[in-house]
PDB file of C-alpha atoms and ligand atoms in Angstrom:
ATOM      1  CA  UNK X   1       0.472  31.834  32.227  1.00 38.00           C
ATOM      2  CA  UNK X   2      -2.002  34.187  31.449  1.00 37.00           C
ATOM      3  CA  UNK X   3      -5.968  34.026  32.084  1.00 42.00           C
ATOM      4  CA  UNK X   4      -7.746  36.408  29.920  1.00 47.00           C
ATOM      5  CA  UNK X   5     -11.587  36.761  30.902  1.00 58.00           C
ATOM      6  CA  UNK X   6     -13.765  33.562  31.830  1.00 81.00           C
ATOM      7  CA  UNK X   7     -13.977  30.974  29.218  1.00 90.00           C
ATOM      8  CA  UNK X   8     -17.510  29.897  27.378  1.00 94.00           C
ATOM      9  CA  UNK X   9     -19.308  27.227  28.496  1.00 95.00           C
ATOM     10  CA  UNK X  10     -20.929  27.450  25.242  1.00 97.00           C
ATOM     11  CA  UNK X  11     -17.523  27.107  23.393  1.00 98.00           C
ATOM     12  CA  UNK X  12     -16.262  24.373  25.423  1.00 97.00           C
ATOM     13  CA  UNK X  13     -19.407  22.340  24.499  1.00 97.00           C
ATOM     14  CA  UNK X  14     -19.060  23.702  20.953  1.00 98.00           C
ATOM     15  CA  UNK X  15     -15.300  22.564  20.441  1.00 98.00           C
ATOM     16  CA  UNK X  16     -16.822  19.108  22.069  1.00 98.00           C
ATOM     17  CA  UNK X  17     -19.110  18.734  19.559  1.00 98.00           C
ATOM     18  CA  UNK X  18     -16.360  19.400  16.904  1.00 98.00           C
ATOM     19  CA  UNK X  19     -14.315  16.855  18.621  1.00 98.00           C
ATOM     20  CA  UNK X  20     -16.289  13.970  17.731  1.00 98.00           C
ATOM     21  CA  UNK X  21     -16.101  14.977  14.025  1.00 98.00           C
ATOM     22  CA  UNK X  22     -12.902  14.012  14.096  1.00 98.00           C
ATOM     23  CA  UNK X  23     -11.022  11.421  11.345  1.00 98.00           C
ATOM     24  CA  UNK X  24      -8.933   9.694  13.477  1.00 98.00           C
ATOM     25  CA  UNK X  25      -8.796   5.688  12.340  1.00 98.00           C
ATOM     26  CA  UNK X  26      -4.821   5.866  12.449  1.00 98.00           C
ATOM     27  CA  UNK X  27      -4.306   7.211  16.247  1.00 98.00           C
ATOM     28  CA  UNK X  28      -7.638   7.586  17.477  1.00 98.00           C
ATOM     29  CA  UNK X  29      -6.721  10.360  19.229  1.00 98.00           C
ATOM     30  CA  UNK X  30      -9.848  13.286  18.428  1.00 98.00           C
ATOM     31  CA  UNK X  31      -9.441  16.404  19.103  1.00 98.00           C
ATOM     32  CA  UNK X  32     -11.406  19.745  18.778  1.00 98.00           C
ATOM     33  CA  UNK X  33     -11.008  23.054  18.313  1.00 98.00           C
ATOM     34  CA  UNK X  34     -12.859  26.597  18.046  1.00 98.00           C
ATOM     35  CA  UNK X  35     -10.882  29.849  16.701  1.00 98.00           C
ATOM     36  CA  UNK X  36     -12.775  33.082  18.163  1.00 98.00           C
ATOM     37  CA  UNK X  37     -12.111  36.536  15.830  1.00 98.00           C
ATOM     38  CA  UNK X  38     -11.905  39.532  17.309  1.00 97.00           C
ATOM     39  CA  UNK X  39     -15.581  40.549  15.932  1.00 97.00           C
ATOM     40  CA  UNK X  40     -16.820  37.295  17.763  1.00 97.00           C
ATOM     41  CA  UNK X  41     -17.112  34.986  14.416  1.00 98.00           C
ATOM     42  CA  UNK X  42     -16.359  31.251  15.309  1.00 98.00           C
ATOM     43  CA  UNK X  43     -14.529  29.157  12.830  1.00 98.00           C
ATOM     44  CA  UNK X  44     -13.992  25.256  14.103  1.00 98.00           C
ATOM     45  CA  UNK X  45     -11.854  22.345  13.163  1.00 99.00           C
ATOM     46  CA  UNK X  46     -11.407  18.715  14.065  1.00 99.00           C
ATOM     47  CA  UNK X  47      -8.325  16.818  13.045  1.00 98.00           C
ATOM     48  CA  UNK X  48      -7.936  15.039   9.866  1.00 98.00           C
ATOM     49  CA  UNK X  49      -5.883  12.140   9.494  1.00 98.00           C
ATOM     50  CA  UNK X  50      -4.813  10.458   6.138  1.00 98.00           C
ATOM     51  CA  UNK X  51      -4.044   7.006   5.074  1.00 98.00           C
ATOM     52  CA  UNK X  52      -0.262   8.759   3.876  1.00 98.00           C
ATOM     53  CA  UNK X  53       0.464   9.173   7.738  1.00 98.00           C
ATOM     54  CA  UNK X  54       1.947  12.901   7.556  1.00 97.00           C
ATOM     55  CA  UNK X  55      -1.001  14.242   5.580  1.00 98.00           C
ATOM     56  CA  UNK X  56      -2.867  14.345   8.569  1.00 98.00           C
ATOM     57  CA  UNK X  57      -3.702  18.135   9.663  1.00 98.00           C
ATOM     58  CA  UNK X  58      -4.230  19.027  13.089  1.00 98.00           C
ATOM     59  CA  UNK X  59      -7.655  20.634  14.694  1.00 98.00           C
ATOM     60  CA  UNK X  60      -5.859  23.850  15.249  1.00 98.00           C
ATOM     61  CA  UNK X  61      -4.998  24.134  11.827  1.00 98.00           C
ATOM     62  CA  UNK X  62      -7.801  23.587  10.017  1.00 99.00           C
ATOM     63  CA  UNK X  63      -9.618  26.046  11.949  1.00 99.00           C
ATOM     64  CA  UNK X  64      -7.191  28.932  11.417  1.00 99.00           C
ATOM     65  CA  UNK X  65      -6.800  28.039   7.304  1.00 98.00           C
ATOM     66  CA  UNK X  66     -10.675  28.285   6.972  1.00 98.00           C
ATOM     67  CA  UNK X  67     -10.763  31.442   9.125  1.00 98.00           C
ATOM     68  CA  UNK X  68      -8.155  32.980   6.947  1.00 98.00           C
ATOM     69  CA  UNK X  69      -9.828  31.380   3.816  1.00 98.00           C
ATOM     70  CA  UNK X  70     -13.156  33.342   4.493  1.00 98.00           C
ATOM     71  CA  UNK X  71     -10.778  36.584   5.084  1.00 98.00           C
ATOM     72  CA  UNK X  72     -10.254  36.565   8.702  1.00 98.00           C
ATOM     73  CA  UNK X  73      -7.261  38.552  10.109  1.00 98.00           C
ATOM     74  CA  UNK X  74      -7.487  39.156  14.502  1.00 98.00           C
ATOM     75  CA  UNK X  75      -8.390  36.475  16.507  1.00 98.00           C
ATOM     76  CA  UNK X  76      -8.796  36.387  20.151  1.00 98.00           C
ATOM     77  CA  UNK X  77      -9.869  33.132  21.898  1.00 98.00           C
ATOM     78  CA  UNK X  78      -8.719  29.280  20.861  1.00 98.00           C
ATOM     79  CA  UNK X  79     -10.572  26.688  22.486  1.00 98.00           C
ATOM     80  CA  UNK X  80      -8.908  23.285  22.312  1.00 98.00           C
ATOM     81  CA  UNK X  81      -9.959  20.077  23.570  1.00 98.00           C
ATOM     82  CA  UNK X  82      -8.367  16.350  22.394  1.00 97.00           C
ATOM     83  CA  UNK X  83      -8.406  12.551  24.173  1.00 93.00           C
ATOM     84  CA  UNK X  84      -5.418  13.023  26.407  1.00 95.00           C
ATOM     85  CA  UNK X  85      -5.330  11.961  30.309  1.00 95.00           C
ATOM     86  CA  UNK X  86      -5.777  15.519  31.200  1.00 94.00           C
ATOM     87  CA  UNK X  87      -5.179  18.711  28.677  1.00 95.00           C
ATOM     88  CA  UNK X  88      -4.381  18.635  24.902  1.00 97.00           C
ATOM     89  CA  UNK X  89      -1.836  20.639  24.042  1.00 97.00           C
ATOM     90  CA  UNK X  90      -0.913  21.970  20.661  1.00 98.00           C
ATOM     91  CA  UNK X  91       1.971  21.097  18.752  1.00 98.00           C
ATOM     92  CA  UNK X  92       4.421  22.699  17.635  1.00 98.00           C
ATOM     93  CA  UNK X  93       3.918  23.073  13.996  1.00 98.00           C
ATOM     94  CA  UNK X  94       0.640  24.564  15.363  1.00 98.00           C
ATOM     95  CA  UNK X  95       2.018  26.996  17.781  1.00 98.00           C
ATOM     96  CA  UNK X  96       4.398  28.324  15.501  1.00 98.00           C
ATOM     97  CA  UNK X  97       1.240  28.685  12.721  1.00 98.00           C
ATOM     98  CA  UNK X  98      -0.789  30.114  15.238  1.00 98.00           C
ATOM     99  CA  UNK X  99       2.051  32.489  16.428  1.00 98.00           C
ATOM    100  CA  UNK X 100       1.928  33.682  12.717  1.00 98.00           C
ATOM    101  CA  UNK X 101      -1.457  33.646  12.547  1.00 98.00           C
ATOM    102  CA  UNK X 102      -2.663  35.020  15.185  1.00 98.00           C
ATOM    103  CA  UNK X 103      -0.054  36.925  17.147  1.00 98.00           C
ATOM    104  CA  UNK X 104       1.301  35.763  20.702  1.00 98.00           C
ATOM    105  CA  UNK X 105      -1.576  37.213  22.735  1.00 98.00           C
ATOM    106  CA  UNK X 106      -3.905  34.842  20.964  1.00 98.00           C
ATOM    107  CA  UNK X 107      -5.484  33.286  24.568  1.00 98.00           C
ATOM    108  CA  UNK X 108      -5.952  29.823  24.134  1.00 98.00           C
ATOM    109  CA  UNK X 109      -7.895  27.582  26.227  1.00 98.00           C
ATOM    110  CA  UNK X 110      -6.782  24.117  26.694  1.00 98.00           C
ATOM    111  CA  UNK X 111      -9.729  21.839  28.079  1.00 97.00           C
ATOM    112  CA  UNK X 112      -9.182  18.779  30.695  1.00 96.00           C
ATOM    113  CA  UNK X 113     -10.948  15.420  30.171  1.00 94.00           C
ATOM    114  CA  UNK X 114     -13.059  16.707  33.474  1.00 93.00           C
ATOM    115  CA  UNK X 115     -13.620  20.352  31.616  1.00 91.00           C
ATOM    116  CA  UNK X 116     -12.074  22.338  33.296  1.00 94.00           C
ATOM    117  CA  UNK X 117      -9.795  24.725  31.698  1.00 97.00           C
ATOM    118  CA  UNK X 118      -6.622  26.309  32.024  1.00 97.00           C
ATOM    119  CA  UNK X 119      -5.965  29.396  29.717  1.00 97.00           C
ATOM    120  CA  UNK X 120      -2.536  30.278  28.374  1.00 98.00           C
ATOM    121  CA  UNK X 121      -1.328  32.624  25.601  1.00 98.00           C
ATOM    122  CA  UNK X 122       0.446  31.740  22.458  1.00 98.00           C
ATOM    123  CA  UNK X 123       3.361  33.550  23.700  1.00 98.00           C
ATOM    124  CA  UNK X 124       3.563  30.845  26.929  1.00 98.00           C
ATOM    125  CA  UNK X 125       3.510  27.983  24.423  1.00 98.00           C
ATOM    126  CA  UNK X 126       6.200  29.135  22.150  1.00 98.00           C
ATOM    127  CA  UNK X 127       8.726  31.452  23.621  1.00 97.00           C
ATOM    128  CA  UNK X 128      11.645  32.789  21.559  1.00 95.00           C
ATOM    129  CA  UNK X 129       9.730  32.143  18.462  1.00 95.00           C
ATOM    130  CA  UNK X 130      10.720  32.690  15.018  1.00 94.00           C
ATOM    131  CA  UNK X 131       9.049  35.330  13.084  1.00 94.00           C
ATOM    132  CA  UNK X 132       8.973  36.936   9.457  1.00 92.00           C
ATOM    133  CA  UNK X 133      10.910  39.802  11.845  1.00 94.00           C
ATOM    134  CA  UNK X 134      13.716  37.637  11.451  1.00 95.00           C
ATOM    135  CA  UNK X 135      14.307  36.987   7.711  1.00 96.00           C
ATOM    136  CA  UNK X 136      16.509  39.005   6.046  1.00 95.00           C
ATOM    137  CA  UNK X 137      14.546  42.337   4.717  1.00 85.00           C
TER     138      UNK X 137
HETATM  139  N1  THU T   1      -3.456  16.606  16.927  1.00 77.20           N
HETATM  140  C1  THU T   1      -4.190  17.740  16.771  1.00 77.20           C
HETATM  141  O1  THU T   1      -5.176  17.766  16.019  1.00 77.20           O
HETATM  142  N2  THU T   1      -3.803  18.854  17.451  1.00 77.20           N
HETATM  143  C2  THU T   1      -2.744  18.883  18.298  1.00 77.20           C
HETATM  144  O2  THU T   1      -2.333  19.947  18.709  1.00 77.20           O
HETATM  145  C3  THU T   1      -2.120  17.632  18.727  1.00 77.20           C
HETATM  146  C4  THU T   1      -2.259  16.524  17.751  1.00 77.20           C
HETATM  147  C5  THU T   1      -3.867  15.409  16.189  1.00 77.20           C
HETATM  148  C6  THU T   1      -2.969  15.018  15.054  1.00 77.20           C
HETATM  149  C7  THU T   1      -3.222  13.537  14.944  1.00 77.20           C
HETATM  150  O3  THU T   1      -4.357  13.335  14.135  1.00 77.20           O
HETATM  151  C8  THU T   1      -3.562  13.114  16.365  1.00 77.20           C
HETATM  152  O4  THU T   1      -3.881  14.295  17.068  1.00 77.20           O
HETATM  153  C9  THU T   1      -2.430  12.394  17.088  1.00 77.20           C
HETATM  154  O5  THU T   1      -1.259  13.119  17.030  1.00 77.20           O
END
């Protein structure tokens, strides 16, 4: 695990807010996330769920696609918070997108029911991933 520099009150609030945006009618699980870039722009997503079950796009996701929509390349801080028991985790079609994305020293900070938070890097979440570095040239 890796703690990089104190997490914002004001983002954990923010990816709150975002939370409750969420279309959920399917699991009614919500969750909420905010994508920091490395020049300190904020770029938020909530997931989406659709009627056609695996349509639904995760939080994390829709975040990083409108970051990289409006141009955005480094990215520093995720902040992540959803409905379970204690922290939200992402999954892993997110983890490997965000490994992509935003590189394995992306910190991302998962936040408890209780909000407190417990920071780990992209690299802890998805070790041994697969990478462009390992299709053929
Ligand atoms: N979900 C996310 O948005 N992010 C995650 O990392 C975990 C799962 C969403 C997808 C679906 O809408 C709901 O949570 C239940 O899986």
């Amino acid at each position: 695990m890796n703690t990089t520099g104190h997490p914002s009150e004001r983002l954990i609030n923010l990816a709150r807010t975002i939370q409750s945006k969420a279309r959920a009618p399917f699991s009614l699980f919500r969750v909420g996330a905010v994508l920091v870039t490395s020049s300190g722009a904020l770029y938020t997503g909530c997931n989406i769920e659709n009627s056609s079950y695996s349509l639904t796009i995760c939080a994390e996701r829709v975040a990083i696609f409108k970051a990289i929509s409006e141009g955005e390349t480094t990215f520093t801080d995720l902040y992540l918070c959803g409905d379970a028991p204690a922290w939200t985790h992402p999954c892993g079609a997110c983890r490997q997108v965000l490994m992509d994305l935003a590189g394995p020293d992306l910190a991302i900070h998962l936040i408890h029911r209780d909000n407190s938070v417990r920071t780990v890097t992209c690299s802890d979440l998805l070790p041994d991933h697969f990478s462009a570095s390992d299709l053929p040239s």
